[in-house]
Coordinates of C-alpha atoms and ligand atoms in Angstrom, one line a residue:
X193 CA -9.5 8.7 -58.0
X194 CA -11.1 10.6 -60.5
X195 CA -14.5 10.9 -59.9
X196 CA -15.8 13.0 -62.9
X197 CA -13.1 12.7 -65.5
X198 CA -14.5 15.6 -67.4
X199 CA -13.1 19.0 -67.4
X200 CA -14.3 21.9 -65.3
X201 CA -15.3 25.1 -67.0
X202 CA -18.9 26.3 -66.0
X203 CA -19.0 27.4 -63.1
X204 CA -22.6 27.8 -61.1
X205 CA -22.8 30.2 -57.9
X206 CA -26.4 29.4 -56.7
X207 CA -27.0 32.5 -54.3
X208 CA -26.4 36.0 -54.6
X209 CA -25.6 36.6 -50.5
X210 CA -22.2 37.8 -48.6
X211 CA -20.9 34.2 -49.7
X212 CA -22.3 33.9 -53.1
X213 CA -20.5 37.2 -54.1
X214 CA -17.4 36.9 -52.4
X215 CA -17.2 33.8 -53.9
X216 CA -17.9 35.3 -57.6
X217 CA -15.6 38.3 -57.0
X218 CA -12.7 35.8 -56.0
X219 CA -12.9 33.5 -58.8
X220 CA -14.0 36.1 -61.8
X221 CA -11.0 38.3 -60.5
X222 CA -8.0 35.0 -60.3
X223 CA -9.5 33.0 -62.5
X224 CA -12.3 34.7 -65.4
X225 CA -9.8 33.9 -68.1
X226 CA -10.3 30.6 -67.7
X227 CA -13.5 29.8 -66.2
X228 CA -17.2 30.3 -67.4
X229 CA -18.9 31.6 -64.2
X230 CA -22.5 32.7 -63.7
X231 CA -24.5 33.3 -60.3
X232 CA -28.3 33.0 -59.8
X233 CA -30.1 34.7 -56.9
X234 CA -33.6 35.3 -55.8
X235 CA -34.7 39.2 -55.5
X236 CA -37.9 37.4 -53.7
X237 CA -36.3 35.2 -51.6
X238 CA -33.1 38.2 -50.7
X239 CA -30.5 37.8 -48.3
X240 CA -30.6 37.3 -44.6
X241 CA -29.2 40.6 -44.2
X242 CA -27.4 40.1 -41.3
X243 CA -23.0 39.6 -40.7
X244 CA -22.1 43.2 -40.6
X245 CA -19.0 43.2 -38.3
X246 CA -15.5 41.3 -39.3
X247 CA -12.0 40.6 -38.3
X248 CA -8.6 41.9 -40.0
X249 CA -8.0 38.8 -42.4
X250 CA -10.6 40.1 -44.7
X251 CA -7.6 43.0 -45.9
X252 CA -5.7 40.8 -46.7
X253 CA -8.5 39.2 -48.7
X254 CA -9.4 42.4 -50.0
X255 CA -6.0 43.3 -51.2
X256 CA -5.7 40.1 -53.1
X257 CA -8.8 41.1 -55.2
X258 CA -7.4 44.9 -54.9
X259 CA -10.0 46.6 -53.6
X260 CA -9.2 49.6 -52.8
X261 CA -10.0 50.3 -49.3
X262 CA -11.6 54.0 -48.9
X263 CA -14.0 53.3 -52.2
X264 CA -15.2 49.8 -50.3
X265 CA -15.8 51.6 -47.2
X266 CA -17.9 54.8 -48.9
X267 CA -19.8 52.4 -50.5
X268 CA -20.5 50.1 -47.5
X269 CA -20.8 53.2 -44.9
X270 CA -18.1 51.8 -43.2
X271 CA -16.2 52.3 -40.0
X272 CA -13.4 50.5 -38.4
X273 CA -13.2 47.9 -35.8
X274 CA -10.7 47.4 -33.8
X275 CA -11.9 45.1 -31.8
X276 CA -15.0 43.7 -29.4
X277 CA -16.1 45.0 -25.9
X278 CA -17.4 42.3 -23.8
X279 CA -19.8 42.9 -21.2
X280 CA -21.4 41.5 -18.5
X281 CA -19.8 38.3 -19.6
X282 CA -17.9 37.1 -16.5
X283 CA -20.2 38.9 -14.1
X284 CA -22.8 41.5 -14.3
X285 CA -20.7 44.9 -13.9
X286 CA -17.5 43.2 -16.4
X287 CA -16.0 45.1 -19.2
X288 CA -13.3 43.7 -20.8
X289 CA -11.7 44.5 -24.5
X290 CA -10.9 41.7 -27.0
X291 CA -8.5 43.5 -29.6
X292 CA -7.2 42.7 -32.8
X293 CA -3.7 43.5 -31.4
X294 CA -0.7 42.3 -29.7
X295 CA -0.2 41.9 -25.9
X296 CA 3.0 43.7 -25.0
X297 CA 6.3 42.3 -26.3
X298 CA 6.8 38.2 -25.9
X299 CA 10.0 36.7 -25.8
X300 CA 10.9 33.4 -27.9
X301 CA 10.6 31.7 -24.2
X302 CA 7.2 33.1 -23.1
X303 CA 4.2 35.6 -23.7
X304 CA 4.5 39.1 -22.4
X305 CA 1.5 38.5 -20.2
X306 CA 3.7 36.4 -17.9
X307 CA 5.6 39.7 -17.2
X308 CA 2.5 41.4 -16.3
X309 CA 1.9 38.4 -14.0
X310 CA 5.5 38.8 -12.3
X311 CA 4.7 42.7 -12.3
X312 CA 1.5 42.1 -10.2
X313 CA 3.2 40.5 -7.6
X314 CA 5.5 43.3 -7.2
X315 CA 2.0 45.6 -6.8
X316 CA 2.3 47.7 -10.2
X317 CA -1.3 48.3 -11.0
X318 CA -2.0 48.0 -14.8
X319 CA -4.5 46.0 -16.9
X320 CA -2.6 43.6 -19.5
X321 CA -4.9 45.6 -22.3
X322 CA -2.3 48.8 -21.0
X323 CA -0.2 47.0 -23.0
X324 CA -1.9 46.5 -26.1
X325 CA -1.8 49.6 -28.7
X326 CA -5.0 48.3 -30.3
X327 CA -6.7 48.1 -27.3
X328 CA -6.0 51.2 -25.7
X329 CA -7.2 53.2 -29.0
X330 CA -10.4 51.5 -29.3
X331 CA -10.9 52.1 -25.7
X332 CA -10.1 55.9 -26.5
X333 CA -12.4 56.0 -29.3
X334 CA -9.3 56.9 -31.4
X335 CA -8.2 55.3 -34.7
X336 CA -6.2 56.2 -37.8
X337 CA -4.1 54.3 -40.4
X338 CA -0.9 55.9 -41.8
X339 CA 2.2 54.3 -43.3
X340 CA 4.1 54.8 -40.0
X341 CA 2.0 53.0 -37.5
X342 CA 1.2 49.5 -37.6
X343 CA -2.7 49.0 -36.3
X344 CA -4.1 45.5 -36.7
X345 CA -8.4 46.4 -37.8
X346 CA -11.4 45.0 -39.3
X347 CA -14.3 46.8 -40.4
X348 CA -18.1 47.0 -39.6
X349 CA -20.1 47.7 -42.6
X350 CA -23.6 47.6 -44.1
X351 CA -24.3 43.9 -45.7
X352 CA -26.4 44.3 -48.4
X353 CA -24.3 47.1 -49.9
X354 CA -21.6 44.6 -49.2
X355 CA -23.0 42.7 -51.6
X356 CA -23.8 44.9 -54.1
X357 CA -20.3 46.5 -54.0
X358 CA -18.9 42.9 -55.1
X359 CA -21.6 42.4 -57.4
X360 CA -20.1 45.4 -59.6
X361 CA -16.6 44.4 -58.8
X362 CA -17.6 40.8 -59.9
X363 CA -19.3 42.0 -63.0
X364 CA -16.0 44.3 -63.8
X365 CA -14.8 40.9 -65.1
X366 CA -17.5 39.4 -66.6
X367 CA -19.5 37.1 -64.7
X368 CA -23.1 36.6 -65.5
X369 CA -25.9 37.3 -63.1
X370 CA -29.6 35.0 -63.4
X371 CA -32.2 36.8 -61.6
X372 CA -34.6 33.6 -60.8
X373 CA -35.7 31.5 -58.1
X374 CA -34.3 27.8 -58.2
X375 CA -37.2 24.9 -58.4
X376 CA -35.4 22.2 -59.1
X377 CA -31.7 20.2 -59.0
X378 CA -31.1 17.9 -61.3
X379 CA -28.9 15.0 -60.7
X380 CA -27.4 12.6 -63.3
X381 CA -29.1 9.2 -62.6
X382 CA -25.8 7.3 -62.5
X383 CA -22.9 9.5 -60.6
X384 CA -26.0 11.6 -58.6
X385 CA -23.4 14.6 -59.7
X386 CA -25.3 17.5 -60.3
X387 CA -26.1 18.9 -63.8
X388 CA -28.0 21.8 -63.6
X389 CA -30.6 23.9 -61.6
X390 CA -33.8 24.6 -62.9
X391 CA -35.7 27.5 -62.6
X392 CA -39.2 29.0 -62.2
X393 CA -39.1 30.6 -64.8
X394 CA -38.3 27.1 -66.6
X395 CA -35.1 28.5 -67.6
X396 CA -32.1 25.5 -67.5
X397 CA -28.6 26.4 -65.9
X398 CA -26.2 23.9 -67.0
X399 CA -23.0 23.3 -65.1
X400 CA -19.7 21.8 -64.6
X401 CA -18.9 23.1 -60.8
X402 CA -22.1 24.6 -58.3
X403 CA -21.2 26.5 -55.6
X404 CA -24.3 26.1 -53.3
X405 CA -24.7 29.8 -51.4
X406 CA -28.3 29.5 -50.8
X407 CA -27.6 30.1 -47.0
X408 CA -29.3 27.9 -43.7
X409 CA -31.2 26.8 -46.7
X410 CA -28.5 24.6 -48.4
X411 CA -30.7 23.9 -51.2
X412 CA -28.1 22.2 -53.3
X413 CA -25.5 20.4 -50.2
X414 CA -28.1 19.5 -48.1
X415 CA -31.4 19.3 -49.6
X416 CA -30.8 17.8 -52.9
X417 CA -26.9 15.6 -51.7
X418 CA -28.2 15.4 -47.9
X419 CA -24.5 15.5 -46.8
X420 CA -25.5 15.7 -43.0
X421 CA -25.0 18.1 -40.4
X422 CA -23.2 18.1 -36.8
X423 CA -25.0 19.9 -34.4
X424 CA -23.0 21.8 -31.8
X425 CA -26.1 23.2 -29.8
X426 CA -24.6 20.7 -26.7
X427 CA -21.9 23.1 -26.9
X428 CA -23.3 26.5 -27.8
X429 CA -26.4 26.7 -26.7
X430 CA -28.0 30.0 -28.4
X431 CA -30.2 29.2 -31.7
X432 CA -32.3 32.6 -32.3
X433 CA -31.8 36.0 -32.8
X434 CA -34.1 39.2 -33.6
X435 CA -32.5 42.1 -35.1
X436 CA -33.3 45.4 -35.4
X437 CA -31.3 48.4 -37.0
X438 CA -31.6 51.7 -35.2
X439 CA -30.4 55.5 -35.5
X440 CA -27.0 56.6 -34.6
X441 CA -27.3 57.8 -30.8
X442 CA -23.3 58.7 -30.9
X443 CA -20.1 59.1 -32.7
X444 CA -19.3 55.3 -33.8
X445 CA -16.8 53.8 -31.5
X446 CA -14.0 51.4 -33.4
X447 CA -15.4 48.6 -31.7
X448 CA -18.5 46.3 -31.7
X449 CA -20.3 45.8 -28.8
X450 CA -21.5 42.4 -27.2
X451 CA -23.4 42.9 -24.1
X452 CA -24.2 39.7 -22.6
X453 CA -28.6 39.4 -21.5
X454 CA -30.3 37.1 -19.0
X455 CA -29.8 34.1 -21.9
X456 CA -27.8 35.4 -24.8
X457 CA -25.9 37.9 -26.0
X458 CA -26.9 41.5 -27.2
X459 CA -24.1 43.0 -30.3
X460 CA -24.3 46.7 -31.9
X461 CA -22.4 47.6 -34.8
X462 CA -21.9 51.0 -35.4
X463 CA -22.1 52.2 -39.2
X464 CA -21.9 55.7 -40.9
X465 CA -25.6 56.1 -41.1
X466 CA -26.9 53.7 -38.8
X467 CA -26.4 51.1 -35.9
X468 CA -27.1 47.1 -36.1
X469 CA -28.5 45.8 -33.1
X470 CA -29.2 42.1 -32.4
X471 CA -29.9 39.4 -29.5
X472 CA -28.6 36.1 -29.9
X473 CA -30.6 33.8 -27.4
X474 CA -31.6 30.1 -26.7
X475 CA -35.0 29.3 -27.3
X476 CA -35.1 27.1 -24.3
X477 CA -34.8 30.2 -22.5
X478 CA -36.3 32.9 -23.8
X479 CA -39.1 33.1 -26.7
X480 CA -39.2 35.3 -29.2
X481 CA -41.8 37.7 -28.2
X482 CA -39.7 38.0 -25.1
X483 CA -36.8 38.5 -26.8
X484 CA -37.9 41.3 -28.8
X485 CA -39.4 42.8 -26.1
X486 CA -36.2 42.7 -24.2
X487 CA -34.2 44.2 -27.7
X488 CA -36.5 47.1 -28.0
X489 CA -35.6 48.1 -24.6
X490 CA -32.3 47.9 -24.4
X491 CA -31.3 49.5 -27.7
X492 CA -30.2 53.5 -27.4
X493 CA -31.0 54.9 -31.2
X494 CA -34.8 55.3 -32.5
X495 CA -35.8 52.0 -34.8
X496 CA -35.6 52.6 -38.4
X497 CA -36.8 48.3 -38.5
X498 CA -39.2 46.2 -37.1
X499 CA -37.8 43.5 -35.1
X500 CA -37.0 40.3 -37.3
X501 CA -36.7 37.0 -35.6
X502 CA -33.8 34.3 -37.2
X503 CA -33.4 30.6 -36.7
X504 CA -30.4 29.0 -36.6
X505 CA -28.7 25.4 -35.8
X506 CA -24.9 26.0 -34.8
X507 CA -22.6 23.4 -36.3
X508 CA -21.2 22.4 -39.5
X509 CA -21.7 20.4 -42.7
X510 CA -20.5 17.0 -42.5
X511 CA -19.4 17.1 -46.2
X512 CA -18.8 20.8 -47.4
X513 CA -17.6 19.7 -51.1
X514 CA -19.9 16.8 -51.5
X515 CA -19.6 16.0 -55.7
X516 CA -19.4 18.4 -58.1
X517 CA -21.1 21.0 -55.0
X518 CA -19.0 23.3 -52.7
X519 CA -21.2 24.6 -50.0
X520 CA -19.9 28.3 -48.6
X521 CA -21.6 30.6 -46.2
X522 CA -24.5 29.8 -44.1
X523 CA -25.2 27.0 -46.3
X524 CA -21.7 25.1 -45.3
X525 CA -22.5 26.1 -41.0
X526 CA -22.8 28.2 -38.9
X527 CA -21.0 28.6 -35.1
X528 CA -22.7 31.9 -34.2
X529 CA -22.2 35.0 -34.5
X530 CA -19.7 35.7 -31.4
X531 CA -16.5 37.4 -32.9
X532 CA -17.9 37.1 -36.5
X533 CA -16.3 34.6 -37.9
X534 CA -18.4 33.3 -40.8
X535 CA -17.5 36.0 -43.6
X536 CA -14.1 35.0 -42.5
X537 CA -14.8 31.4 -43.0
X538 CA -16.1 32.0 -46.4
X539 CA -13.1 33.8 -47.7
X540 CA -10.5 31.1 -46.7
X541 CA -13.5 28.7 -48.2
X542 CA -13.2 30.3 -51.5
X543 CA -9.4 30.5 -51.6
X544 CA -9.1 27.3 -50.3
X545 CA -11.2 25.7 -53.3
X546 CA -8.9 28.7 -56.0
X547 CA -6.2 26.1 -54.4
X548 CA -7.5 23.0 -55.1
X549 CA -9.7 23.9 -58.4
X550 CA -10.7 20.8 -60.1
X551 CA -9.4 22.2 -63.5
X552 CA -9.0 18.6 -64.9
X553 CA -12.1 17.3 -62.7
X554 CA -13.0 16.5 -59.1
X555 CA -11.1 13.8 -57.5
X556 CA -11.1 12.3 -54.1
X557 CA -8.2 13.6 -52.8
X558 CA -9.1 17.3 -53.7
X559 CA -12.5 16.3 -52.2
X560 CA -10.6 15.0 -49.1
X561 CA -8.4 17.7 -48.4
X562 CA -11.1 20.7 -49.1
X563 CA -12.8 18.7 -46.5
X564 CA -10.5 18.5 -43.8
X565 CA -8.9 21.5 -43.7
X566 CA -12.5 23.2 -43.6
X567 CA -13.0 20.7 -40.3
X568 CA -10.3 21.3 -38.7
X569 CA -11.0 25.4 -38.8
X570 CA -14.7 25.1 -38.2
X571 CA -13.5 22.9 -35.2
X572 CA -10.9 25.3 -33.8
X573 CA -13.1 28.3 -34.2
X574 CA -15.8 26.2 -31.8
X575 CA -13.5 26.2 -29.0
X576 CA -12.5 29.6 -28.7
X577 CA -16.8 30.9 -28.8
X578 CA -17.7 28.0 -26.2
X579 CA -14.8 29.5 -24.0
X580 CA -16.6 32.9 -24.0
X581 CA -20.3 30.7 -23.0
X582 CA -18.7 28.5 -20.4
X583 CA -15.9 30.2 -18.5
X584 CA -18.6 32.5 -16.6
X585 CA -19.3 32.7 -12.6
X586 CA -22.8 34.4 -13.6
X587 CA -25.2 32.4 -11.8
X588 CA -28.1 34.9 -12.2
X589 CA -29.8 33.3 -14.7
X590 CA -30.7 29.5 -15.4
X591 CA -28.7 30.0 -19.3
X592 CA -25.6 31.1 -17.4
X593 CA -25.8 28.3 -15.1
X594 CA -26.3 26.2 -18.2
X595 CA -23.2 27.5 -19.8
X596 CA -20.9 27.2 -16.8
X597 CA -21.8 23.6 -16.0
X598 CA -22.3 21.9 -20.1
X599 CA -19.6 20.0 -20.6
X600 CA -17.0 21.4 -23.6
X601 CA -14.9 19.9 -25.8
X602 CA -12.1 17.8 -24.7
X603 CA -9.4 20.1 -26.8
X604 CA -10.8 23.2 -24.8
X605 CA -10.8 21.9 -21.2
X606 CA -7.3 20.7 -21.9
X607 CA -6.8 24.7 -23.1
X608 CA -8.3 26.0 -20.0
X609 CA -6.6 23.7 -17.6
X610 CA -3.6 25.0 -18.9
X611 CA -3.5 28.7 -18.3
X612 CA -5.0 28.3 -15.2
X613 CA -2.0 26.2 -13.6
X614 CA 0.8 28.0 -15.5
X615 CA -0.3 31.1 -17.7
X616 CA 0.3 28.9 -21.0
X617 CA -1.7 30.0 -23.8
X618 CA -0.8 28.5 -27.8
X619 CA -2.0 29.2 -31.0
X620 CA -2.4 25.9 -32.3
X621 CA -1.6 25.2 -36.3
X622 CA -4.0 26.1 -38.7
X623 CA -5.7 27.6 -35.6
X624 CA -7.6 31.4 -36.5
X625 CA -7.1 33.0 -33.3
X626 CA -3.8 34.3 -31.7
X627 CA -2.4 33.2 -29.2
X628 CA -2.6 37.3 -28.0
X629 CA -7.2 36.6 -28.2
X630 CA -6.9 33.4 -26.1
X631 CA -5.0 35.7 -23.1
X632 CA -7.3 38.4 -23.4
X633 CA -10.9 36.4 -23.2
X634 CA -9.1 34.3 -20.3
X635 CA -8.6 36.6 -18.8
X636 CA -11.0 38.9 -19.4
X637 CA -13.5 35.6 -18.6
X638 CA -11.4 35.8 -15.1
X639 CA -9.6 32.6 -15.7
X640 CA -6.3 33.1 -13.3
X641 CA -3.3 31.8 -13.8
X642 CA -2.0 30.0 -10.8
X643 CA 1.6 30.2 -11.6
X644 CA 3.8 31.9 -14.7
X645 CA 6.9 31.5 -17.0
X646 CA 10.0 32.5 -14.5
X647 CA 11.4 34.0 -17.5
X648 CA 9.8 37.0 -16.6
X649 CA 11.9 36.9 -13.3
X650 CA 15.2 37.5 -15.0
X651 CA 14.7 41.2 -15.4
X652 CA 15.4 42.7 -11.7
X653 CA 12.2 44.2 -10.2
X654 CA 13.2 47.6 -10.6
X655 CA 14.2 46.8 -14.6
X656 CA 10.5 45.3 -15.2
X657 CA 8.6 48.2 -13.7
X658 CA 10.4 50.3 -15.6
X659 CA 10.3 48.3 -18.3
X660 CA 6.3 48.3 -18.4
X661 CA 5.7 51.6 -17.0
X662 CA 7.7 53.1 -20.2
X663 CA 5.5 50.6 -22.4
X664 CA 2.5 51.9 -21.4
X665 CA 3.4 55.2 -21.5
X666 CA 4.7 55.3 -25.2
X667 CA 1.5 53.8 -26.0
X668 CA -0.5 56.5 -23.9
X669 CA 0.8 58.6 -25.8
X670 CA 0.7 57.1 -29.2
X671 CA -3.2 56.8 -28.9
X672 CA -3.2 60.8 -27.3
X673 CA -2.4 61.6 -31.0
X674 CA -4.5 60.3 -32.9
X675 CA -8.0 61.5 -34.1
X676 CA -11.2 60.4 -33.0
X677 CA -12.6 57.7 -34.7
X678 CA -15.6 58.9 -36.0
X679 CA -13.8 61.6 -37.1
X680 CA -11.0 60.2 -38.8
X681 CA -13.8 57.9 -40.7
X682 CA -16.0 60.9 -41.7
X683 CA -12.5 62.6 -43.5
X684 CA -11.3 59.3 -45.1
X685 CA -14.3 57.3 -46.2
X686 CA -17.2 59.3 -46.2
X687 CA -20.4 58.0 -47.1
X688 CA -23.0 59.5 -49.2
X689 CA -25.9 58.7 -46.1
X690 CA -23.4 59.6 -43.4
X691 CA -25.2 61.7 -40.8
X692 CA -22.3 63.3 -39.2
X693 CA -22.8 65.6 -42.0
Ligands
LIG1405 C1 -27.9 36.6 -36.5 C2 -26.7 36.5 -37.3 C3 -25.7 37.4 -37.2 C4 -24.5 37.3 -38.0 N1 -23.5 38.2 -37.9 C5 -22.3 38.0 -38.5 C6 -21.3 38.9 -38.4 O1 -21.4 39.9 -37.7 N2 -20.1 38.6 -39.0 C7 -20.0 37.5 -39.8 O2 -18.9 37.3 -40.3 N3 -21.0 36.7 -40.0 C8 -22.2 36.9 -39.4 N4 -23.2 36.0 -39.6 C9 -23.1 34.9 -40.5 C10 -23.1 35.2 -42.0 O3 -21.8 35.7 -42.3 C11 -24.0 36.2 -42.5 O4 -25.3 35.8 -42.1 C12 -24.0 36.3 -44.1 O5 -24.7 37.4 -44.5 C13 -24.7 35.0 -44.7 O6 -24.5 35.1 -46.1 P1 -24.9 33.9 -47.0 O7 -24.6 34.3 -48.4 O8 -24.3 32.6 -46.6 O9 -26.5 33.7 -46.9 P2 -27.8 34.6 -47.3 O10 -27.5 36.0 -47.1 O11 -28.9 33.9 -46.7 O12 -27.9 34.4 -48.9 C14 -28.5 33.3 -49.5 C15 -28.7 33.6 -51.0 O13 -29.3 32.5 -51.6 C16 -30.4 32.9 -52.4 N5 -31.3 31.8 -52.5 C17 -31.8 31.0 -51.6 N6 -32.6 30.1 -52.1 C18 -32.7 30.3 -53.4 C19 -33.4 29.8 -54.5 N7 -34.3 28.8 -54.3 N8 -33.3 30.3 -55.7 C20 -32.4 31.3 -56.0 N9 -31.7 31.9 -54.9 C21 -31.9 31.4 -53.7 C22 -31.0 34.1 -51.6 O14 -31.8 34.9 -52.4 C23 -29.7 34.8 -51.2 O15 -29.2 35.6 -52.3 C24 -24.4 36.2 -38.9 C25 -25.4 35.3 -39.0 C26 -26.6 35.4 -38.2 C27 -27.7 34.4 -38.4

């Protein structure tokens, strides 16, 4: 059903954040020929200057728009990530690695981690992270990337010059940028589509397409369509942060840190020229006063910020393409911060809607499918950050005892339930994380299996500890090779305000 027959060719980008960028670099690059694109942001308003660390699908987005990585990463201060140290998660005292890479060597029958479990019982003494390349260099502080070794990374890198870096890429080809604030959305009085956005300044934008990236603000999806929201706070309970950006007090390790507090969660992520620091925290359990207090003592570097308090509802948009209006960003939901997802979800949100571009004019269907497939994700990312909240024995605090008794959602206890009896962990379809990240924060939550895949009792005993102990020792020795992080990053994407000058 064709909704508005008319054809699409103005495009509107209402926001000038991570998500209003990305979203104008992706379109003017694929399709500038053929679409008239303009974005309008608000120096007063700015950006919420936070979402600094990501996950390794963003090279792949990168390469699409070929960026070329060592320019992106001087002009963003950059340095790699290679994964996320947990601590104090499970119990106080915990540290446990969740890497971007693989655990040991699966077979088409089972995951390697069931040999590991077979190996135990025979008494050979090795973490399943021994096992994981990835792991063992971030633990090592050790990184490089060179045509003949495979390493699965992300990067950690300064937002707002995030955002100005795709502003000039996105203004390489042609899309205009409106400096204004937005007063008003105006609706056609019969279809309620939108059909332009009014400024202060009393200037008119007109527009076929608006991509609302005004942030938690959602002044186009939400205030003007109300397309409803689904809270998730039953489920992840944290709705505040305060952030504060401090000095380097070390080399940067490839890694960003999450250090679970009393009620929340603490992350640094180390830059070229400086560290960002940040509680997440329920409100029901902490205030903010508190909570800064509690920031200020536990970060290492000297402040170069005050603290800054954040609001936020966890959940998602009911209806993230509601008209002629794509929400992206923090203006389409937000889960939380735990294993940064959002930039994530805002690149497969922008190439999902390059897929199903209403060229000839938005229809149900496209409406339909954008829809779903953006529920389904949002959905499958939920499970995997409750996991992290609920599977705790931390009973120190009243959050913690909050987390380990909510209830969680039915797809995840079913999840749970079935490692714990037999070691089976699946990457479901169209599901982000591997089935290799499920293990790991199982595991590294101290979920146990009770049992494991017998496939891993084919090999004799003597064959599998041989078998592992080579593993980890090519591996060992792999990682024993390569530079130091920091130094590797201050060789091959310098920054103009490094300070390991
Ligand atoms: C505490 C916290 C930590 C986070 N950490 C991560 C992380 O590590 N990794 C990750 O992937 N994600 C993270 N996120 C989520 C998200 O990716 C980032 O917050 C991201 O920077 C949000 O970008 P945005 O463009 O959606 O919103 P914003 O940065 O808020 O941008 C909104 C834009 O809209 C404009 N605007 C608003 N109203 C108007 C108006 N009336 N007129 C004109 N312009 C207007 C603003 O000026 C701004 O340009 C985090 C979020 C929070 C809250």
């Amino acid at each position: 059903m064709n909704l508005q027959a008319r054809e699409i060719n103005k495009v509107v980008i209402a926001g000038g954040g991570t998500a209003g960028w990305l979203a104008a670099a992706a379109l003017s690059q694929q399709l500038g020929r053929v679409l008239d694109i303009t974005l309008i942001e608000s120096d007063e308003i700015g950006t919420i200057g936070v979402g600094e660390a990501t996950i390794p699908p963003i090279r792949v987005f990168h390469k699409l728009l070929q960026i070329d990585e060592q320019e992106f990463m001087r002009a963003t201060a950059a340095t790699f990530k290679l994964g996320i140290s947990f601590e104090n998660w499970a119990r106080k005292g915990d540290r446990y690695i969740h890497s971007f890479g693989r655990n040991g060597k699966p077979t088409w029958m089972c995951e390697f981690h069931n040999f590991w479990l077979r190996s135990r019982e025979l008494g050979v003494e090795s973490e399943l992270g021994d096992y994981c390349f990835e792991l063992q260099a971030a633990k090592a502080e050790k990184f490089v990337t060179s045509p003949q070794l495979e390493i699965n990374y992300a990067y950690h890198f300064d937002a707002g010059q995030y955002a100005k870096f795709l502003r000039r890429y996105a203004e390489g080809f042609g899309i205009k940028r409106i400096e204004g604030k937005i007063k008003e959305v105006k609706q056609n009085g019969e279809s309620g589509f939108i059909d332009a956005l009014v400024l202060h300044s009393g200037q008119i934008v007109e527009g076929d397409l608006f991509i609302d990236c005004t942030g938690f603000r959602g002044l186009l999806i939400e205030q003007t369509l109300k397309s409803g929201y689904e809270n998730w706070a039953h489920w992840l309970p944290c709705d505040s942060a305060v952030a504060v950006q401090t000095e380097l007090a070390a080399p940067a390790p490839p890694y960003t840190r999450s250090i679970a507090h009393d009620a929340g969660w603490r992350w640094c992520i180390p830059l070229q020229h400086r560290v960002g620091n940040g509680l997440v925290f329920s409100s029901s359990h902490l205030g903010d006063e508190a909570a800064k207090e509690e920031l200020v003592l536990a970060i290492e570097g000297k402040p170069l910020t005050s603290p800054r308090v954040l609001k936020f509802q966890t959940g998602r948009r009911r209806v993230v393409w509601n008209k002629n209006c794509v929400a992206l960003g923090l203006a389409s939901g937000f889960i939380e911060p735990l294993e940064s997802t959002s930039i994530h979800l805002m690149m497969v949100g922008v190439t999902r809607l390059m897929h199903l571009f209403p060229f000839s004019g938005v229809t149900q269907s496209l409406m339909d499918q954008y829809n779903e497939g953006t529920r389904l994700e949002m959905e499958k990312t939920r499970d995997f950050i409750v996991l992290h909240y609920h599977a705790t024995q931390r009973d120190d605090s009243e959050f913690w005892r909050h987390c380990r008794d909510m209830s969680i959602p039915d797809s995840l206890a079913h999840r749970i339930e079935l490692f714990k009896e037999s070691a089976y962990a699946f990457q479901g379809a169209d599901e982000l994380f591997r089935v290799d990240s499920w293990t790991q924060v199982m595991l590294g939550q101290r979920i146990l299996p009770k049992s494991y895949h017998y496939a891993a009792r084919i090999l004799s005993d003597e064959d599998l500890t041989k078998f592992l102990a080579d593993y980890r020792a090519s591996i060992a020795q792999t990682v024993a090779r390569m530079p130091v992080h920091q130094d590797f990053v201050n060789q091959y994407c310098r920054s103009s305000n490094n300070v390991w000058n």
